[in-house]
CSV table of C-alpha atoms in Angstrom, one decimal:
chain,number,residue,atom,x,y,z
A,163,MET,CA,-0.1,0.0,-0.1
A,164,SER,CA,1.6,3.3,-0.9
A,165,ALA,CA,1.9,6.4,1.2
A,166,VAL,CA,-0.8,8.1,-0.7
A,167,ARG,CA,-3.3,5.4,0.0
A,168,THR,CA,-2.3,5.1,3.6
A,169,GLY,CA,-3.3,8.5,4.0
A,170,ARG,CA,-6.7,7.7,3.0
A,171,CYS,CA,-6.9,5.8,6.0
A,172,LEU,CA,-6.4,8.9,8.3
A,173,ALA,CA,-10.1,9.0,9.0
A,174,LEU,CA,-9.5,6.2,11.3
A,175,MET,CA,-7.7,8.6,13.5
A,176,THR,CA,-10.5,10.7,15.1
A,177,ALA,CA,-10.6,14.5,14.9
A,178,ALA,CA,-10.8,14.6,18.6
A,179,CYS,CA,-7.4,12.9,18.9
A,180,LEU,CA,-5.5,15.3,16.9
A,181,LEU,CA,-7.3,18.4,18.1
A,182,SER,CA,-6.7,17.3,21.7
A,183,ALA,CA,-2.9,17.0,20.7
A,184,LEU,CA,-2.9,20.5,19.1
A,185,THR,CA,-4.7,22.0,22.2
A,186,ALA,CA,-2.2,20.4,24.5
A,187,THR,CA,1.0,21.1,22.8
A,188,GLY,CA,0.4,23.9,20.5
A,189,PRO,CA,0.2,23.8,16.7
A,190,ALA,CA,3.9,24.5,16.3
A,191,ALA,CA,4.5,21.5,18.5
A,192,ALA,CA,2.6,19.2,16.5
A,193,ALA,CA,3.5,20.5,13.1
A,194,GLY,CA,7.0,21.7,13.6
A,195,PRO,CA,8.6,25.0,14.8
A,196,ALA,CA,6.5,28.0,14.0
A,197,GLY,CA,7.6,29.6,10.9
A,198,THR,CA,9.7,26.9,9.5
A,199,ARG,CA,9.1,23.7,7.4
A,200,PRO,CA,11.2,20.8,6.3
A,201,ALA,CA,13.0,21.4,3.2
A,202,VAL,CA,11.5,19.4,0.3
A,203,GLY,CA,12.6,20.9,-3.0
A,204,HIS,CA,10.2,19.2,-5.3
A,205,ASP,CA,7.9,20.7,-8.0
A,206,THR,CA,4.7,21.0,-5.9
A,207,ASP,CA,5.6,22.2,-2.5
A,208,PRO,CA,2.5,21.7,-0.4
A,209,PHE,CA,3.7,24.8,1.8
A,210,PRO,CA,5.0,27.2,-0.8
A,211,GLY,CA,6.5,30.3,1.1
A,212,PRO,CA,6.0,31.0,4.8
A,213,LEU,CA,4.1,28.6,7.0
A,214,PRO,CA,0.4,29.8,7.0
A,215,GLY,CA,-0.2,31.7,10.3
A,216,SER,CA,1.0,35.0,11.2
A,217,GLY,CA,0.9,37.7,8.5
A,218,SER,CA,-1.2,35.6,6.1
A,219,ARG,CA,-4.4,33.6,5.9
A,220,ARG,CA,-4.6,30.2,7.5
A,221,ALA,CA,-7.2,27.9,6.0
A,222,PRO,CA,-9.4,26.0,9.0
A,223,GLY,CA,-7.6,22.7,9.2
A,224,ALA,CA,-4.3,23.6,7.7
A,225,PHE,CA,-2.4,22.5,10.7
A,226,TYR,CA,-4.6,19.3,10.9
A,227,LYS,CA,-3.6,18.4,7.4
A,228,GLN,CA,0.0,19.1,7.9
A,229,ALA,CA,0.2,17.3,11.0
A,230,LEU,CA,-1.3,14.1,9.4
A,231,ASP,CA,-0.5,14.2,5.8
A,232,THR,CA,1.5,11.2,4.7
A,233,LEU,CA,1.9,12.3,0.9
A,234,GLY,CA,5.4,12.2,-0.1
A,235,PRO,CA,7.3,14.6,-2.7
A,236,GLN,CA,5.4,15.2,-5.7
A,237,ARG,CA,7.1,15.9,-9.1
A,238,LEU,CA,5.8,17.1,-12.5
A,239,THR,CA,7.3,15.9,-15.4
A,240,SER,CA,9.2,18.3,-18.0
A,241,GLU,CA,6.2,17.7,-20.4
A,242,GLN,CA,3.6,18.6,-17.5
A,243,ARG,CA,5.7,21.7,-16.8
A,244,ARG,CA,5.5,22.7,-20.4
A,245,VAL,CA,1.8,22.2,-20.9
A,246,THR,CA,1.0,23.8,-17.5
A,247,ALA,CA,2.8,26.8,-18.4
A,248,ARG,CA,1.2,27.3,-21.9
A,249,LYS,CA,-2.4,26.5,-20.3
A,250,GLU,CA,-1.9,28.8,-17.4
A,251,ALA,CA,-1.0,31.8,-20.2
A,252,GLU,CA,-4.1,30.8,-22.2
A,253,ALA,CA,-6.4,30.7,-19.2
A,254,SER,CA,-5.1,34.1,-17.9
A,255,ALA,CA,-5.6,35.7,-21.3
A,256,TRP,CA,-8.9,34.3,-21.8
A,257,PHE,CA,-10.2,35.3,-18.3
A,258,GLN,CA,-9.1,39.2,-19.0
A,259,ARG,CA,-11.1,38.8,-22.2
A,260,PRO,CA,-14.7,38.7,-21.1
A,261,ALA,CA,-16.0,40.4,-24.1
A,262,ALA,CA,-14.4,37.5,-26.2
A,263,ARG,CA,-16.3,35.0,-24.1
A,264,ALA,CA,-20.0,34.0,-24.7
A,265,LYS,CA,-22.2,36.4,-23.0
A,266,ARG,CA,-24.4,34.1,-21.0
A,267,ALA,CA,-26.1,34.9,-17.8
A,268,GLY,CA,-26.0,32.7,-14.8
A,269,TYR,CA,-24.3,29.4,-14.8
A,270,VAL,CA,-22.1,28.2,-17.9
A,271,VAL,CA,-21.6,24.4,-17.7
A,272,SER,CA,-19.7,21.9,-19.5
A,273,GLY,CA,-22.6,19.4,-18.8
A,274,GLY,CA,-20.9,16.5,-16.9
A,275,LEU,CA,-23.4,13.4,-16.9
A,276,HIS,CA,-23.6,12.2,-13.0
A,277,GLN,CA,-23.2,8.9,-11.7
A,278,SER,CA,-23.5,7.8,-8.2
A,279,GLN,CA,-20.4,5.8,-7.1
A,280,GLN,CA,-21.2,2.0,-6.8
A,281,THR,CA,-19.0,1.3,-3.7
A,282,SER,CA,-18.1,3.2,-0.7
A,283,TYR,CA,-14.6,4.0,-2.0
A,284,TRP,CA,-15.3,4.6,-5.8
A,285,CYS,CA,-15.7,8.2,-5.8
A,286,GLY,CA,-12.7,8.4,-8.1
A,287,PRO,CA,-13.7,6.1,-10.7
A,288,ALA,CA,-17.3,7.9,-10.6
A,289,ALA,CA,-15.5,11.2,-10.9
A,290,LEU,CA,-13.3,10.1,-13.7
A,291,VAL,CA,-16.4,8.9,-15.9
A,292,ILE,CA,-18.4,12.1,-14.9
A,293,THR,CA,-15.6,14.5,-15.8
A,294,GLN,CA,-14.8,12.5,-19.0
A,295,SER,CA,-18.6,12.8,-20.0
A,296,ALA,CA,-18.4,16.5,-19.6
A,297,HIS,CA,-16.5,16.5,-22.9
A,298,ASP,CA,-17.6,13.6,-25.0
A,299,GLU,CA,-21.2,13.6,-23.6
A,300,VAL,CA,-21.2,9.7,-23.1
A,301,GLY,CA,-23.0,8.5,-20.1
A,302,GLY,CA,-23.1,5.1,-18.3
A,303,ARG,CA,-19.6,4.2,-18.5
A,304,SER,CA,-18.3,1.4,-16.3
A,305,GLN,CA,-17.1,2.4,-13.1
A,306,GLN,CA,-15.4,-1.0,-12.7
A,307,SER,CA,-13.2,0.0,-15.7
A,308,ALA,CA,-12.5,3.0,-14.5
A,309,ALA,CA,-11.4,1.7,-11.2
A,310,ASN,CA,-9.2,-0.9,-13.0
A,311,LEU,CA,-7.5,1.9,-14.9
A,312,LEU,CA,-7.0,4.0,-11.8
A,313,GLU,CA,-5.8,1.3,-9.7
A,314,THR,CA,-8.5,2.3,-7.0
A,315,ASP,CA,-8.4,-0.1,-4.2
A,316,THR,CA,-10.4,0.0,-0.8
A,317,SER,CA,-8.7,3.0,0.4
A,318,GLY,CA,-9.6,4.7,-2.6
A,319,THR,CA,-8.0,6.5,-5.5
A,320,ALA,CA,-4.9,8.2,-5.0
A,321,TRP,CA,-4.0,11.7,-5.9
A,322,TYR,CA,-0.3,11.2,-6.5
A,323,GLY,CA,2.3,8.2,-6.3
A,324,VAL,CA,0.7,5.5,-8.6
A,325,GLY,CA,1.9,4.7,-11.9
A,326,ILE,CA,-1.2,3.3,-13.9
A,327,ASP,CA,-1.2,1.2,-17.0
A,328,VAL,CA,-0.9,3.8,-19.6
A,329,PRO,CA,2.0,4.8,-22.1
A,330,GLU,CA,4.4,7.2,-19.9
A,331,PRO,CA,2.4,7.2,-16.7
A,332,THR,CA,3.2,10.4,-14.6
A,333,GLY,CA,2.4,9.2,-11.1
A,334,TYR,CA,-0.9,11.2,-11.0
A,335,PRO,CA,-3.6,8.7,-11.8
A,336,MET,CA,-6.3,11.0,-12.5
A,337,VAL,CA,-4.2,13.0,-14.8
A,338,ASP,CA,-3.0,10.0,-16.7
A,339,ALA,CA,-6.4,8.5,-16.9
A,340,LEU,CA,-8.2,11.4,-18.3
A,341,ASN,CA,-5.5,12.0,-20.9
A,342,HIS,CA,-5.6,8.4,-21.8
A,343,ARG,CA,-9.4,8.5,-22.4
A,344,LEU,CA,-9.6,12.0,-23.9
A,345,PRO,CA,-6.5,12.3,-26.2
A,346,GLY,CA,-5.5,16.0,-26.8
A,347,ALA,CA,-7.1,17.1,-23.7
A,348,ASN,CA,-3.9,17.9,-21.9
A,349,TYR,CA,-5.1,17.6,-18.5
A,350,VAL,CA,-2.3,18.6,-15.6
A,351,PRO,CA,-2.3,18.4,-12.0
A,352,ARG,CA,-2.5,21.6,-9.8
A,353,SER,CA,-1.4,21.0,-6.4
A,354,LEU,CA,-2.7,23.2,-3.6
A,355,PRO,CA,-1.2,24.0,-0.5
A,356,TYR,CA,-2.6,23.3,2.9
A,357,SER,CA,-3.8,26.8,3.2
A,358,PRO,CA,-4.5,28.0,-0.2
A,359,THR,CA,-3.9,31.7,-0.9
A,360,SER,CA,-6.2,34.4,-2.6
A,361,ALA,CA,-3.7,33.9,-5.5
A,362,ASP,CA,-4.6,30.1,-5.7
A,363,VAL,CA,-8.4,30.9,-5.7
A,364,ALA,CA,-7.8,33.3,-8.6
A,365,ASP,CA,-6.0,30.8,-10.5
A,366,PHE,CA,-8.8,28.1,-9.8
A,367,ARG,CA,-11.3,30.7,-11.1
A,368,GLU,CA,-9.3,31.3,-14.3
A,369,HIS,CA,-8.9,27.5,-14.9
A,370,ILE,CA,-12.4,26.8,-14.4
A,371,VAL,CA,-13.6,29.4,-16.8
A,372,HIS,CA,-10.9,28.0,-19.2
A,373,ASN,CA,-11.9,24.5,-19.0
A,374,THR,CA,-15.7,25.1,-19.0
A,375,ASP,CA,-15.6,27.4,-22.0
A,376,TYR,CA,-13.7,24.8,-24.0
A,377,ASP,CA,-16.2,22.0,-22.7
A,378,TYR,CA,-14.0,20.2,-20.1
A,379,ALA,CA,-14.6,19.5,-16.6
A,380,ILE,CA,-12.3,19.7,-13.6
A,381,ALA,CA,-11.7,16.7,-11.4
A,382,GLY,CA,-11.3,17.9,-7.8
A,383,ASN,CA,-9.6,16.0,-5.2
A,384,ALA,CA,-11.3,17.2,-1.8
A,385,TRP,CA,-9.5,17.0,1.6
A,386,GLU,CA,-12.4,17.6,4.3
A,387,VAL,CA,-11.4,18.2,8.0
A,388,PRO,CA,-13.3,18.8,11.1
A,389,GLY,CA,-13.9,22.4,11.7
A,390,GLY,CA,-13.1,23.2,7.9
A,391,PRO,CA,-15.5,23.8,5.0
A,392,HIS,CA,-17.4,20.9,3.6
A,393,LEU,CA,-19.1,20.0,0.6
A,394,ALA,CA,-23.0,20.0,0.6
A,395,GLY,CA,-24.5,17.4,3.0
A,396,HIS,CA,-21.2,16.2,4.0
A,397,PRO,CA,-20.5,15.9,7.8
A,398,ASN,CA,-18.2,17.4,9.8
A,399,ILE,CA,-15.6,14.6,9.7
A,400,GLU,CA,-12.4,14.1,7.9
A,401,ILE,CA,-13.3,12.8,4.2
A,402,PHE,CA,-11.1,12.3,1.3
A,403,HIS,CA,-13.3,12.7,-1.9
A,404,TRP,CA,-13.3,13.0,-5.8
A,405,VAL,CA,-15.9,15.3,-7.4
A,406,ALA,CA,-16.2,16.5,-10.9
A,407,ILE,CA,-16.3,20.4,-11.1
A,408,ASP,CA,-18.2,21.5,-14.4
A,409,GLY,CA,-19.3,25.1,-14.3
A,410,TYR,CA,-19.1,28.6,-13.1
A,411,ASN,CA,-21.3,31.8,-12.4
A,412,SER,CA,-20.7,33.8,-15.3
A,413,ASP,CA,-22.3,36.8,-13.5
A,414,THR,CA,-19.6,36.7,-10.8
A,415,ASP,CA,-16.5,35.8,-13.2
A,416,ALA,CA,-16.6,32.3,-11.4
A,417,GLN,CA,-16.6,33.5,-7.7
A,418,GLN,CA,-19.1,30.4,-7.4
A,419,VAL,CA,-18.8,27.1,-9.3
A,420,ARG,CA,-20.8,23.9,-9.8
A,421,TYR,CA,-19.7,20.5,-8.9
A,422,LEU,CA,-21.3,17.0,-9.4
A,423,ASP,CA,-20.9,14.6,-6.3
A,424,PRO,CA,-20.7,11.0,-6.7
A,425,VAL,CA,-22.2,10.4,-3.1
A,426,GLY,CA,-25.1,12.1,-4.4
A,427,GLY,CA,-28.0,9.3,-4.9
A,428,VAL,CA,-26.2,6.6,-2.8
A,429,SER,CA,-27.8,4.5,-0.4
A,430,THR,CA,-27.6,5.4,3.3
A,431,SER,CA,-26.8,1.3,3.7
A,432,MET,CA,-23.6,2.1,1.8
A,433,ILE,CA,-22.6,5.4,2.9
A,434,SER,CA,-24.6,6.3,6.5
A,435,TRP,CA,-24.6,10.2,5.6
A,436,ALA,CA,-25.3,10.1,1.9
A,437,GLY,CA,-28.9,10.9,2.2
A,438,GLY,CA,-28.5,14.7,2.5
A,439,VAL,CA,-25.8,15.0,-0.3
A,440,PRO,CA,-27.2,16.5,-3.7
A,441,LYS,CA,-26.0,15.2,-7.0
A,442,SER,CA,-25.3,18.6,-7.9
A,443,ALA,CA,-24.4,21.7,-5.9
A,444,LYS,CA,-22.9,25.0,-6.2
A,445,ILE,CA,-20.2,26.5,-3.7
A,446,SER,CA,-17.9,29.5,-3.6
A,447,ALA,CA,-14.6,29.2,-5.6
A,448,ASP,CA,-12.8,30.1,-2.3
A,449,SER,CA,-14.5,27.2,-0.3
A,450,ILE,CA,-13.8,24.4,-2.8
A,451,THR,CA,-10.3,25.6,-3.1
A,452,THR,CA,-9.9,25.6,0.6
A,453,ILE,CA,-11.4,22.0,0.6
A,454,MET,CA,-9.0,20.7,-2.0
A,455,GLY,CA,-6.1,22.3,0.0
A,456,GLY,CA,-3.2,19.7,0.6
A,457,ARG,CA,-4.3,17.8,-2.5
A,458,GLY,CA,-5.3,19.9,-5.7
A,459,TYR,CA,-7.2,19.3,-8.8
A,460,VAL,CA,-6.9,18.1,-12.5
A,461,TRP,CA,-7.7,20.7,-15.1
């Protein structure tokens, strides 16, 4: 079992245990000396710049995530760096030219076709087929086939650290699966720090506008923690989860977005809290970026 998937089992440690430790010893003791961080030197540092805290916004649950994270160094390939730079420039230019975009009021969506996840740990396979369907408009794809491709196991679908069976795997299974199934889509990962900044939120808004307007959805890897923001209907516990983000509010330049949740429609006999989870919901760009902090999204 990889370190990434071991991290999926962190929900076995209760929120109370960690919060008690943080209260007793202070965040610095649990997470390392205040204002310092371990040297990482990889391409997607989960804590770029100063440790969130004094002088900067610290997202709810940021220290929780830092203290418990088992995800090792993440590295982008040279091709991913090249494609990311090109897409970043395109997305920024497109976002700055609202007149060039279609003038549509309200929510603009790429139109993912929802599927409820078929096991308690198949949110990743369901998110893959939903995200794929936003572009090719094919519904009803096999989640079993998606699970096989993603190498999903009972711990879930990894964000990073698993080389799936595709030509030239990069270690990001969702990225590799989407590019394998949608040739030419050029999906890339965007890792987020534990406490995403206003710049991270601004980038996400540019990315969802870019993807939606070009008829692609985003696959988001949520890490919900006690006391932090949660997706609609999700309880105040630690949850690792994949969703498809397939639209934005054009009236506010993507300050709100739409997502499709694989838990929506699932029986409470499989996931006890699923009854209150909608198949689709709207959320602020700030909140969902915070929720994805410590993992990220595929755009």
